PDB file of C-alpha atoms in Angstrom:
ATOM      1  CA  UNK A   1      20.236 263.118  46.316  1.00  0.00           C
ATOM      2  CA  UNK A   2      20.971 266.263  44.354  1.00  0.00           C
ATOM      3  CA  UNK A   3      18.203 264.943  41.785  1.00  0.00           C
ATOM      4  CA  UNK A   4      15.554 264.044  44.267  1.00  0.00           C
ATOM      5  CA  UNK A   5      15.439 267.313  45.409  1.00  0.00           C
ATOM      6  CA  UNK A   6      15.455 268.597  42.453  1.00  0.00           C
ATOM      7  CA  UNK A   7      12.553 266.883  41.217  1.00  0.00           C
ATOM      8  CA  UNK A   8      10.302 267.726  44.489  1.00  0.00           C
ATOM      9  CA  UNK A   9      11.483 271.223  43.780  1.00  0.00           C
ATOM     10  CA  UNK A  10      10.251 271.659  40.971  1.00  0.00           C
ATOM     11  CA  UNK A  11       7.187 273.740  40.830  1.00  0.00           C
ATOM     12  CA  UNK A  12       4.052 272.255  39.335  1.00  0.00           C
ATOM     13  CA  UNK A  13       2.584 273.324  36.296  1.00  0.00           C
ATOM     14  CA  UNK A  14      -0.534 275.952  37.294  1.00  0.00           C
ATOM     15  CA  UNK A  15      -4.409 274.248  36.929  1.00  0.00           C
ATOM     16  CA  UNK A  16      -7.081 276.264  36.500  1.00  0.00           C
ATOM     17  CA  UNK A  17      -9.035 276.088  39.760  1.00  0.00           C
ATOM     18  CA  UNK A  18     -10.389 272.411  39.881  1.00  0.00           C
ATOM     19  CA  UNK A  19      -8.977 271.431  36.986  1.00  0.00           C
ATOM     20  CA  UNK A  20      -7.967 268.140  38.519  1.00  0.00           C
ATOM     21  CA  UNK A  21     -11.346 267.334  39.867  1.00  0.00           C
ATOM     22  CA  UNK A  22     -12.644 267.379  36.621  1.00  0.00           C
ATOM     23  CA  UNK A  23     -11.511 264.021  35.791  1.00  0.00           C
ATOM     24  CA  UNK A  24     -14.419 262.457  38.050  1.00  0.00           C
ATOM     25  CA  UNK A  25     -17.627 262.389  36.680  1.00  0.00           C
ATOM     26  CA  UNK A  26     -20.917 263.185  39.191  1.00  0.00           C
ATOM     27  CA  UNK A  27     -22.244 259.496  39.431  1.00  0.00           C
ATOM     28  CA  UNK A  28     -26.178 259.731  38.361  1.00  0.00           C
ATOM     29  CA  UNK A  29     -28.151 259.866  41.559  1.00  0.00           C
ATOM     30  CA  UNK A  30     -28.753 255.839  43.128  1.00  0.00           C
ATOM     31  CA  UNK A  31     -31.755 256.999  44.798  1.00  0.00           C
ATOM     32  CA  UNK A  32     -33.585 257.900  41.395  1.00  0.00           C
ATOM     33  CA  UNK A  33     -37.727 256.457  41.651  1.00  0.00           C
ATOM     34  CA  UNK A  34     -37.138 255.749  45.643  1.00  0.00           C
ATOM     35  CA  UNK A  35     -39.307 258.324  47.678  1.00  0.00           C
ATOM     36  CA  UNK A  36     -39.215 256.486  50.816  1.00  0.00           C
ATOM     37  CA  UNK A  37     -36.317 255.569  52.003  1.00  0.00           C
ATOM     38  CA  UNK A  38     -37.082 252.277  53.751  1.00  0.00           C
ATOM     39  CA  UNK A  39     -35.006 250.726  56.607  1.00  0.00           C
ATOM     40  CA  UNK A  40     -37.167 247.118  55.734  1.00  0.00           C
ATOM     41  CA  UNK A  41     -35.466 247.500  52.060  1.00  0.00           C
ATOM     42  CA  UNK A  42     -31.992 245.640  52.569  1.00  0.00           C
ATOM     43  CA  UNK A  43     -31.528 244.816  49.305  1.00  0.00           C
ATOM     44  CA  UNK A  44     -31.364 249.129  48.775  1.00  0.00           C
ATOM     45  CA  UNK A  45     -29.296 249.625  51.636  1.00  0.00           C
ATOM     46  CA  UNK A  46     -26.578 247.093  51.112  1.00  0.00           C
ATOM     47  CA  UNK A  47     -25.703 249.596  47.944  1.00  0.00           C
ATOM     48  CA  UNK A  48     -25.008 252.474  50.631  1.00  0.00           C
ATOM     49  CA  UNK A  49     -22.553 250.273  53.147  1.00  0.00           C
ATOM     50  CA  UNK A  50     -19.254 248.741  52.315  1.00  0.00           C
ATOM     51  CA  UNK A  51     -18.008 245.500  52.847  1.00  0.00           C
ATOM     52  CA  UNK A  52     -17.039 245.682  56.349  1.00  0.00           C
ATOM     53  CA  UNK A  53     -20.582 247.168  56.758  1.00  0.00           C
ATOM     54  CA  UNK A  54     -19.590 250.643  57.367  1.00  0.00           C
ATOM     55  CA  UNK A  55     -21.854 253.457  55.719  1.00  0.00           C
ATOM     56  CA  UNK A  56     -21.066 254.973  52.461  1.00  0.00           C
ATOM     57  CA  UNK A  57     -19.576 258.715  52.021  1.00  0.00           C
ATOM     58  CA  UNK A  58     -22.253 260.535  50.180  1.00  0.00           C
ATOM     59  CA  UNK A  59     -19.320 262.007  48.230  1.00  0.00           C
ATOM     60  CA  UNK A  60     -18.969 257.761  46.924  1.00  0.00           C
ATOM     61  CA  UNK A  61     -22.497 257.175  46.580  1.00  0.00           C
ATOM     62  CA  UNK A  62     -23.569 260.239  45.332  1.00  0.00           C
ATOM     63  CA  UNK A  63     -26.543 261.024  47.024  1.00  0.00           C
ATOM     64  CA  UNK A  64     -27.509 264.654  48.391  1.00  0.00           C
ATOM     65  CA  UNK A  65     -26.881 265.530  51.652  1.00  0.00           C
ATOM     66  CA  UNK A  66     -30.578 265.234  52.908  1.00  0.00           C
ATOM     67  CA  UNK A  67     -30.920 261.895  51.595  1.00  0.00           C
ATOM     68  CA  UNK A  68     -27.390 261.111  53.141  1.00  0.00           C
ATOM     69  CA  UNK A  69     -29.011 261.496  56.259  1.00  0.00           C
ATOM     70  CA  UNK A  70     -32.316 259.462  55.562  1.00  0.00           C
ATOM     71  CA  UNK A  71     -30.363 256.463  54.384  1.00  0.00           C
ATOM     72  CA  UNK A  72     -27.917 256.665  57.740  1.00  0.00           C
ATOM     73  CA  UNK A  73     -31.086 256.820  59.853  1.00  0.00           C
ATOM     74  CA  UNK A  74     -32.518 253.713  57.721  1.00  0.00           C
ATOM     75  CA  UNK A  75     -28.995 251.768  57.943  1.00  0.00           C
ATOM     76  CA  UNK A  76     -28.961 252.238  62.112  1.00  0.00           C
ATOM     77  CA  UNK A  77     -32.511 250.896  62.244  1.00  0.00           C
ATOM     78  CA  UNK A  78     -32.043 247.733  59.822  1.00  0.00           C
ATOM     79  CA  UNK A  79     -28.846 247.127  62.146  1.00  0.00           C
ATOM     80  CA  UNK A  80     -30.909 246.994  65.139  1.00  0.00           C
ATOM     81  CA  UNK A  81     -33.348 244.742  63.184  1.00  0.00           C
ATOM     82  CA  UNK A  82     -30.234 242.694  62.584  1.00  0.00           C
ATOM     83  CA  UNK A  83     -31.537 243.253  58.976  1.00  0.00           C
ATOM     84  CA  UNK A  84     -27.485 244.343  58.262  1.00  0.00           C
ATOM     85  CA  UNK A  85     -24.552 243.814  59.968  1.00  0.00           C
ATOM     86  CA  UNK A  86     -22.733 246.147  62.440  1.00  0.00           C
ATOM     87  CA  UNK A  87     -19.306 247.514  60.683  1.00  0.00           C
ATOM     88  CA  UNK A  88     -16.849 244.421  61.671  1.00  0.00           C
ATOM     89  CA  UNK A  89     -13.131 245.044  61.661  1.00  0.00           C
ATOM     90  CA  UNK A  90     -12.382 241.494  61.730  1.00  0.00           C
ATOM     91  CA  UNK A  91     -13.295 240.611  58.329  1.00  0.00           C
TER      92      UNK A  91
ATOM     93  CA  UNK B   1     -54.071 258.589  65.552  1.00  0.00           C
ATOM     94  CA  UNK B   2     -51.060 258.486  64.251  1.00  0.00           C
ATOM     95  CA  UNK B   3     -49.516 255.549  61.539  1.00  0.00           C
ATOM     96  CA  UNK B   4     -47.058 253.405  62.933  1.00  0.00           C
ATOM     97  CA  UNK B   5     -44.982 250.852  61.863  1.00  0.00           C
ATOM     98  CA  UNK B   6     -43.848 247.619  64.532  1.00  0.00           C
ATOM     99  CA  UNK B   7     -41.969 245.145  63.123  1.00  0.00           C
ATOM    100  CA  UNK B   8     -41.210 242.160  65.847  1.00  0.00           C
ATOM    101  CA  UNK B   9     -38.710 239.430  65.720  1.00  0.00           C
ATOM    102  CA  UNK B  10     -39.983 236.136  67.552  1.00  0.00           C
ATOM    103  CA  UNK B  11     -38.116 232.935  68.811  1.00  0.00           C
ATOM    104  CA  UNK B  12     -37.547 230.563  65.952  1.00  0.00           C
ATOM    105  CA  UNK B  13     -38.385 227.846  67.865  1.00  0.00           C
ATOM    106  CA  UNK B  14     -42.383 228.665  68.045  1.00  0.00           C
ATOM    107  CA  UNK B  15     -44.426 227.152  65.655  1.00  0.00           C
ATOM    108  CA  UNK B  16     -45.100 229.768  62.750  1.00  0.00           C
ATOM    109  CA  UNK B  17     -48.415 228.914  62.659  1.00  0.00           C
ATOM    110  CA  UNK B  18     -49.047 230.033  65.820  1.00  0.00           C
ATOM    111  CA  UNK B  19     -47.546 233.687  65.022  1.00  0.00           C
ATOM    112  CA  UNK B  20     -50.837 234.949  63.854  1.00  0.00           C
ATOM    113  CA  UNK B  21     -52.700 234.482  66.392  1.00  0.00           C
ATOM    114  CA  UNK B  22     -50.819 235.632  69.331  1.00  0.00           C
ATOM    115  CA  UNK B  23     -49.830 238.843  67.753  1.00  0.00           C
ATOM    116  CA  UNK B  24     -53.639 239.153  66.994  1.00  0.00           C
ATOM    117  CA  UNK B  25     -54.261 239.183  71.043  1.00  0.00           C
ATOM    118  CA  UNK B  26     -51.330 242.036  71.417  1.00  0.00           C
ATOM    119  CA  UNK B  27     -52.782 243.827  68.954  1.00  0.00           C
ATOM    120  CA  UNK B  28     -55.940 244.136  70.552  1.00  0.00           C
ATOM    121  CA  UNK B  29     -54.510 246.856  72.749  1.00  0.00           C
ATOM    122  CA  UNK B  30     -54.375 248.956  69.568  1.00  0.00           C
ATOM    123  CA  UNK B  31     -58.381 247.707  68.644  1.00  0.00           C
ATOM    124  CA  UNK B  32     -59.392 248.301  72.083  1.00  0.00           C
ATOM    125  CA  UNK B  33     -58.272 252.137  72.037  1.00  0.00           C
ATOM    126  CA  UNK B  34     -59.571 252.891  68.675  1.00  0.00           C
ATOM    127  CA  UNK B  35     -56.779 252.337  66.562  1.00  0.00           C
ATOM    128  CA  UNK B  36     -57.313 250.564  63.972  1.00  0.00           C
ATOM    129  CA  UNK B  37     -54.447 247.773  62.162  1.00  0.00           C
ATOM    130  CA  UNK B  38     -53.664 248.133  58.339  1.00  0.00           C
ATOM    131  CA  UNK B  39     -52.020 245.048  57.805  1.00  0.00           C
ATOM    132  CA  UNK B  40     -50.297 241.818  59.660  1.00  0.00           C
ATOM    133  CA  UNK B  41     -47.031 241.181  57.470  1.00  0.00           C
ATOM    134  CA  UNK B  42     -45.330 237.699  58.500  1.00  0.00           C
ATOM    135  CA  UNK B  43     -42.262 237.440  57.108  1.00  0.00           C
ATOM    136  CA  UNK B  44     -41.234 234.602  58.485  1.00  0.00           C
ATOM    137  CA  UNK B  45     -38.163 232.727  59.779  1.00  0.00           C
ATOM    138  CA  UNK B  46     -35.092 234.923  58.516  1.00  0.00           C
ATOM    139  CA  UNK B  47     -31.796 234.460  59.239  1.00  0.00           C
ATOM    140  CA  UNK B  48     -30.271 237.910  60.857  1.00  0.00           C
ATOM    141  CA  UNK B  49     -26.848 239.325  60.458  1.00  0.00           C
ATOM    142  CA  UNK B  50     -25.855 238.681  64.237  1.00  0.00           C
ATOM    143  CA  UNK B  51     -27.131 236.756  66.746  1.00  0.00           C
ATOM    144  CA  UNK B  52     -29.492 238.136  69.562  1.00  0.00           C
ATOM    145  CA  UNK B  53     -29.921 236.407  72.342  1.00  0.00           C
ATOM    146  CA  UNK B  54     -28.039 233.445  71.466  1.00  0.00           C
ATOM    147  CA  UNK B  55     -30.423 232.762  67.994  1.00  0.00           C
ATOM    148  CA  UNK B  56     -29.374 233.296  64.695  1.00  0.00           C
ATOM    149  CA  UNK B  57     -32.546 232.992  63.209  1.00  0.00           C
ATOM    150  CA  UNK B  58     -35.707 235.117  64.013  1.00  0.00           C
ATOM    151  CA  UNK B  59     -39.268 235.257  62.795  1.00  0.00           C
ATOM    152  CA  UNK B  60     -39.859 238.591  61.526  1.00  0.00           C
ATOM    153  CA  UNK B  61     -43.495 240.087  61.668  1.00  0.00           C
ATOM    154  CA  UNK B  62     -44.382 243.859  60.259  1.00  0.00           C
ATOM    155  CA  UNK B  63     -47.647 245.626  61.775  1.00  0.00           C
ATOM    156  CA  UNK B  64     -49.096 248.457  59.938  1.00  0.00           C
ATOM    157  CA  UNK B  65     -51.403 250.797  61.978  1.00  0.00           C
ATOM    158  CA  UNK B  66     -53.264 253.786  63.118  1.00  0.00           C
ATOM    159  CA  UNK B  67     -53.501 254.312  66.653  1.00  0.00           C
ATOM    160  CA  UNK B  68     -52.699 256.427  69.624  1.00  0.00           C
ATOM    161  CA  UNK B  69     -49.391 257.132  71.200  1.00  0.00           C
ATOM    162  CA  UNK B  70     -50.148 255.714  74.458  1.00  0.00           C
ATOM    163  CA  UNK B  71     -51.448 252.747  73.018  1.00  0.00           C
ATOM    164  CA  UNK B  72     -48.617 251.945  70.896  1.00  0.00           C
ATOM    165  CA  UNK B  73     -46.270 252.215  74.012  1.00  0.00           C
ATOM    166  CA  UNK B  74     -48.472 250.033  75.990  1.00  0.00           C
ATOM    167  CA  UNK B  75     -47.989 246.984  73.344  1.00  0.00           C
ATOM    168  CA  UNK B  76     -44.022 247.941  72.570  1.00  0.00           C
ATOM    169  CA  UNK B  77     -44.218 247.029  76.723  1.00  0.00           C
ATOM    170  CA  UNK B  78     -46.131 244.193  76.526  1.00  0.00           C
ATOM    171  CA  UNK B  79     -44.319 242.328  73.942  1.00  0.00           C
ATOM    172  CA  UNK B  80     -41.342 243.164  75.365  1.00  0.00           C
ATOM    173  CA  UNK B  81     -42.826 241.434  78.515  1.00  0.00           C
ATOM    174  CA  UNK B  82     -42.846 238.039  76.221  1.00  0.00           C
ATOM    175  CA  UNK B  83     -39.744 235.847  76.497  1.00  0.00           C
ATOM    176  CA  UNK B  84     -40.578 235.035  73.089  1.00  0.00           C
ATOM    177  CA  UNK B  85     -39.920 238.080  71.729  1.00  0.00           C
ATOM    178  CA  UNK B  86     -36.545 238.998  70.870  1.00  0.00           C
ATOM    179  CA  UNK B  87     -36.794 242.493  69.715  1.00  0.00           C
ATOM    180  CA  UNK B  88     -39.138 244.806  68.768  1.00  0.00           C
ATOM    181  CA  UNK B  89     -38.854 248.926  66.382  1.00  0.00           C
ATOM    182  CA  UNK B  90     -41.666 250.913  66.492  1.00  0.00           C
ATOM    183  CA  UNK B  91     -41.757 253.479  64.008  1.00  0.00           C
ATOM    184  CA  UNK B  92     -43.705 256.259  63.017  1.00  0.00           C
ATOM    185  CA  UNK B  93     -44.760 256.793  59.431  1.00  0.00           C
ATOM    186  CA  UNK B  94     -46.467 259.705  57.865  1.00  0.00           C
TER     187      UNK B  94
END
Protein backbone atom coordinates (compact mmCIF):
# COMPACT_ATOMS: atom_id res chain seq x y z
CA UNK A 1 0.00 0.00 0.00
CA UNK A 2 2.58 2.36 1.44
CA UNK A 3 4.48 1.92 -2.05
CA UNK A 4 1.55 2.42 -4.33
CA UNK A 5 1.02 5.59 -3.03
CA UNK A 6 4.14 6.40 -3.11
CA UNK A 7 4.65 5.82 -6.61
CA UNK A 8 1.32 7.85 -7.74
CA UNK A 9 2.80 10.50 -5.53
CA UNK A 10 5.46 11.05 -7.03
CA UNK A 11 5.58 14.12 -9.09
CA UNK A 12 6.35 13.80 -12.78
CA UNK A 13 9.32 14.99 -14.31
CA UNK A 14 8.42 18.72 -16.01
CA UNK A 15 7.96 18.62 -20.23
CA UNK A 16 8.39 21.45 -22.02
CA UNK A 17 4.93 22.44 -23.24
CA UNK A 18 3.96 19.62 -25.79
CA UNK A 19 6.79 17.83 -25.41
CA UNK A 20 4.83 14.61 -25.39
CA UNK A 21 2.93 15.35 -28.51
CA UNK A 22 5.93 15.51 -30.29
CA UNK A 23 6.28 11.90 -30.64
CA UNK A 24 3.41 11.87 -33.43
CA UNK A 25 4.31 12.89 -36.64
CA UNK A 26 1.58 15.19 -38.87
CA UNK A 27 0.50 12.36 -41.38
CA UNK A 28 1.07 13.98 -45.08
CA UNK A 29 -2.28 15.24 -46.23
CA UNK A 30 -4.62 11.98 -47.94
CA UNK A 31 -6.42 14.41 -49.94
CA UNK A 32 -3.18 15.54 -51.93
CA UNK A 33 -4.24 15.86 -56.18
CA UNK A 34 -8.18 15.46 -55.14
CA UNK A 35 -9.98 18.89 -55.80
CA UNK A 36 -13.36 17.55 -55.79
CA UNK A 37 -14.30 15.73 -53.25
CA UNK A 38 -16.70 13.22 -54.81
CA UNK A 39 -19.50 11.34 -52.94
CA UNK A 40 -19.59 8.78 -56.38
CA UNK A 41 -15.72 8.03 -55.39
CA UNK A 42 -16.10 5.04 -52.80
CA UNK A 43 -13.01 3.72 -53.30
CA UNK A 44 -11.68 7.54 -51.68
CA UNK A 45 -14.11 7.53 -49.07
CA UNK A 46 -13.71 4.09 -47.61
CA UNK A 47 -10.05 5.67 -46.51
CA UNK A 48 -12.05 8.35 -44.32
CA UNK A 49 -14.58 5.68 -42.40
CA UNK A 50 -13.62 2.90 -40.10
CA UNK A 51 -14.57 -0.48 -40.04
CA UNK A 52 -17.82 -0.28 -38.43
CA UNK A 53 -18.41 2.51 -41.04
CA UNK A 54 -18.24 5.37 -38.76
CA UNK A 55 -16.42 8.62 -40.12
CA UNK A 56 -12.87 9.32 -39.47
CA UNK A 57 -11.56 12.11 -36.83
CA UNK A 58 -9.79 14.59 -38.97
CA UNK A 59 -7.23 14.57 -36.13
CA UNK A 60 -6.69 10.39 -37.60
CA UNK A 61 -6.92 11.19 -41.09
CA UNK A 62 -5.29 14.25 -41.20
CA UNK A 63 -7.18 16.33 -43.30
CA UNK A 64 -7.98 20.18 -42.61
CA UNK A 65 -10.91 21.13 -41.10
CA UNK A 66 -12.68 22.44 -44.34
CA UNK A 67 -12.05 19.37 -46.11
CA UNK A 68 -13.24 17.46 -42.88
CA UNK A 69 -16.42 18.81 -43.63
CA UNK A 70 -16.54 18.15 -47.51
CA UNK A 71 -15.68 14.52 -47.04
CA UNK A 72 -18.60 14.15 -44.10
CA UNK A 73 -21.04 15.77 -46.53
CA UNK A 74 -19.72 13.23 -49.37
CA UNK A 75 -19.83 10.12 -46.82
CA UNK A 76 -23.80 11.03 -45.83
CA UNK A 77 -24.64 11.20 -49.53
CA UNK A 78 -22.79 7.84 -50.71
CA UNK A 79 -24.75 6.32 -47.57
CA UNK A 80 -27.96 7.35 -48.93
CA UNK A 81 -26.78 6.01 -52.35
CA UNK A 82 -26.16 2.85 -50.36
CA UNK A 83 -22.72 3.44 -52.03
CA UNK A 84 -21.29 2.78 -48.08
CA UNK A 85 -22.67 1.36 -45.27
CA UNK A 86 -24.42 3.08 -42.29
CA UNK A 87 -22.01 2.79 -39.00
CA UNK A 88 -23.21 -0.87 -37.70
CA UNK A 89 -22.60 -1.74 -34.08
CA UNK A 90 -23.22 -5.27 -34.67
CA UNK A 91 -20.18 -6.13 -36.47
CA UNK B 1 -29.28 26.99 -65.78
CA UNK B 2 -27.63 25.57 -63.32
CA UNK B 3 -25.32 21.96 -63.49
CA UNK B 4 -26.75 19.22 -61.76
CA UNK B 5 -25.90 15.95 -60.99
CA UNK B 6 -28.94 12.87 -60.62
CA UNK B 7 -27.78 9.71 -60.08
CA UNK B 8 -30.88 7.02 -59.95
CA UNK B 9 -30.92 3.53 -58.68
CA UNK B 10 -33.47 1.24 -60.69
CA UNK B 11 -35.04 -2.26 -59.91
CA UNK B 12 -32.61 -4.99 -60.79
CA UNK B 13 -35.08 -6.92 -62.18
CA UNK B 14 -35.63 -4.60 -65.50
CA UNK B 15 -33.84 -5.47 -68.36
CA UNK B 16 -30.62 -3.17 -68.58
CA UNK B 17 -31.12 -2.67 -71.93
CA UNK B 18 -34.08 -1.03 -71.50
CA UNK B 19 -32.44 1.63 -68.96
CA UNK B 20 -31.50 3.93 -71.73
CA UNK B 21 -34.30 4.52 -73.11
CA UNK B 22 -36.71 5.19 -70.42
CA UNK B 23 -34.46 7.56 -68.65
CA UNK B 24 -34.16 9.23 -72.16
CA UNK B 25 -38.19 9.98 -71.95
CA UNK B 26 -37.65 11.49 -68.17
CA UNK B 27 -35.11 13.40 -69.31
CA UNK B 28 -37.02 15.10 -71.78
CA UNK B 29 -38.48 17.29 -69.07
CA UNK B 30 -34.98 18.78 -68.79
CA UNK B 31 -34.83 19.08 -73.07
CA UNK B 32 -38.21 20.43 -73.12
CA UNK B 33 -37.32 23.49 -70.72
CA UNK B 34 -34.08 24.29 -72.27
CA UNK B 35 -31.75 22.44 -70.32
CA UNK B 36 -29.62 20.72 -71.95
CA UNK B 37 -27.99 16.85 -70.69
CA UNK B 38 -24.10 16.42 -70.57
CA UNK B 39 -23.92 12.90 -70.29
CA UNK B 40 -26.09 9.50 -69.54
CA UNK B 41 -23.65 7.39 -67.21
CA UNK B 42 -25.07 3.67 -66.72
CA UNK B 43 -23.35 2.07 -64.28
CA UNK B 44 -25.08 -0.76 -64.11
CA UNK B 45 -26.28 -3.51 -61.74
CA UNK B 46 -24.25 -2.84 -58.39
CA UNK B 47 -24.61 -4.46 -55.41
CA UNK B 48 -25.36 -1.71 -52.46
CA UNK B 49 -24.26 -1.79 -48.90
CA UNK B 50 -27.93 -2.32 -47.51
CA UNK B 51 -30.90 -3.28 -48.89
CA UNK B 52 -33.70 -0.77 -50.01
CA UNK B 53 -36.78 -1.85 -50.50
CA UNK B 54 -36.22 -5.40 -50.03
CA UNK B 55 -33.27 -5.51 -53.11
CA UNK B 56 -29.82 -5.82 -52.59
CA UNK B 57 -28.84 -5.04 -55.87
CA UNK B 58 -29.65 -1.77 -57.83
CA UNK B 59 -28.90 -0.41 -61.26
CA UNK B 60 -27.14 2.72 -60.83
CA UNK B 61 -27.48 5.51 -63.58
CA UNK B 62 -25.53 9.14 -63.29
CA UNK B 63 -27.12 12.20 -65.34
CA UNK B 64 -25.00 15.13 -65.98
CA UNK B 65 -26.86 18.41 -66.85
CA UNK B 66 -27.67 21.99 -67.25
CA UNK B 67 -31.05 22.99 -66.60
CA UNK B 68 -33.46 24.96 -64.54
CA UNK B 69 -34.43 24.51 -60.96
CA UNK B 70 -37.97 23.89 -61.55
CA UNK B 71 -37.27 21.52 -64.09
CA UNK B 72 -34.98 19.43 -62.20
CA UNK B 73 -37.66 19.14 -59.37
CA UNK B 74 -40.27 18.23 -61.79
CA UNK B 75 -38.19 14.95 -62.96
CA UNK B 76 -36.74 14.19 -59.14
CA UNK B 77 -40.98 13.92 -58.86
CA UNK B 78 -41.56 12.05 -61.67
CA UNK B 79 -39.14 9.34 -61.19
CA UNK B 80 -39.99 9.11 -57.90
CA UNK B 81 -43.56 8.48 -59.28
CA UNK B 82 -41.95 5.12 -60.97
CA UNK B 83 -42.21 1.94 -58.88
CA UNK B 84 -39.15 1.12 -60.58
CA UNK B 85 -37.18 3.48 -59.13
CA UNK B 86 -35.74 2.91 -55.89
CA UNK B 87 -34.01 6.06 -55.06
CA UNK B 88 -32.97 8.98 -56.54
CA UNK B 89 -29.86 12.35 -55.24
CA UNK B 90 -29.97 15.27 -57.07
CA UNK B 91 -27.09 17.35 -56.69
CA UNK B 92 -25.88 20.53 -57.65
CA UNK B 93 -22.42 21.00 -59.10
CA UNK B 94 -20.59 24.14 -59.90
Amino acid sequence: MGARSNKTLKPKPKLPKGAALKKFKKRANPLKGVEYIDYKDVALLRRFISDKGKLRSARVTGVSVQQQRKIARAVKNAREMALLPYPNSAR
Amino acid sequence: MRHYELMVILDPELEERTVAPSLETYLKIVKDSGGKVEKLDIWGRRRMTFEIGKKSEGIYAVVDMHCEPASVKELDRQLNLNEAVLRTKVVVLN
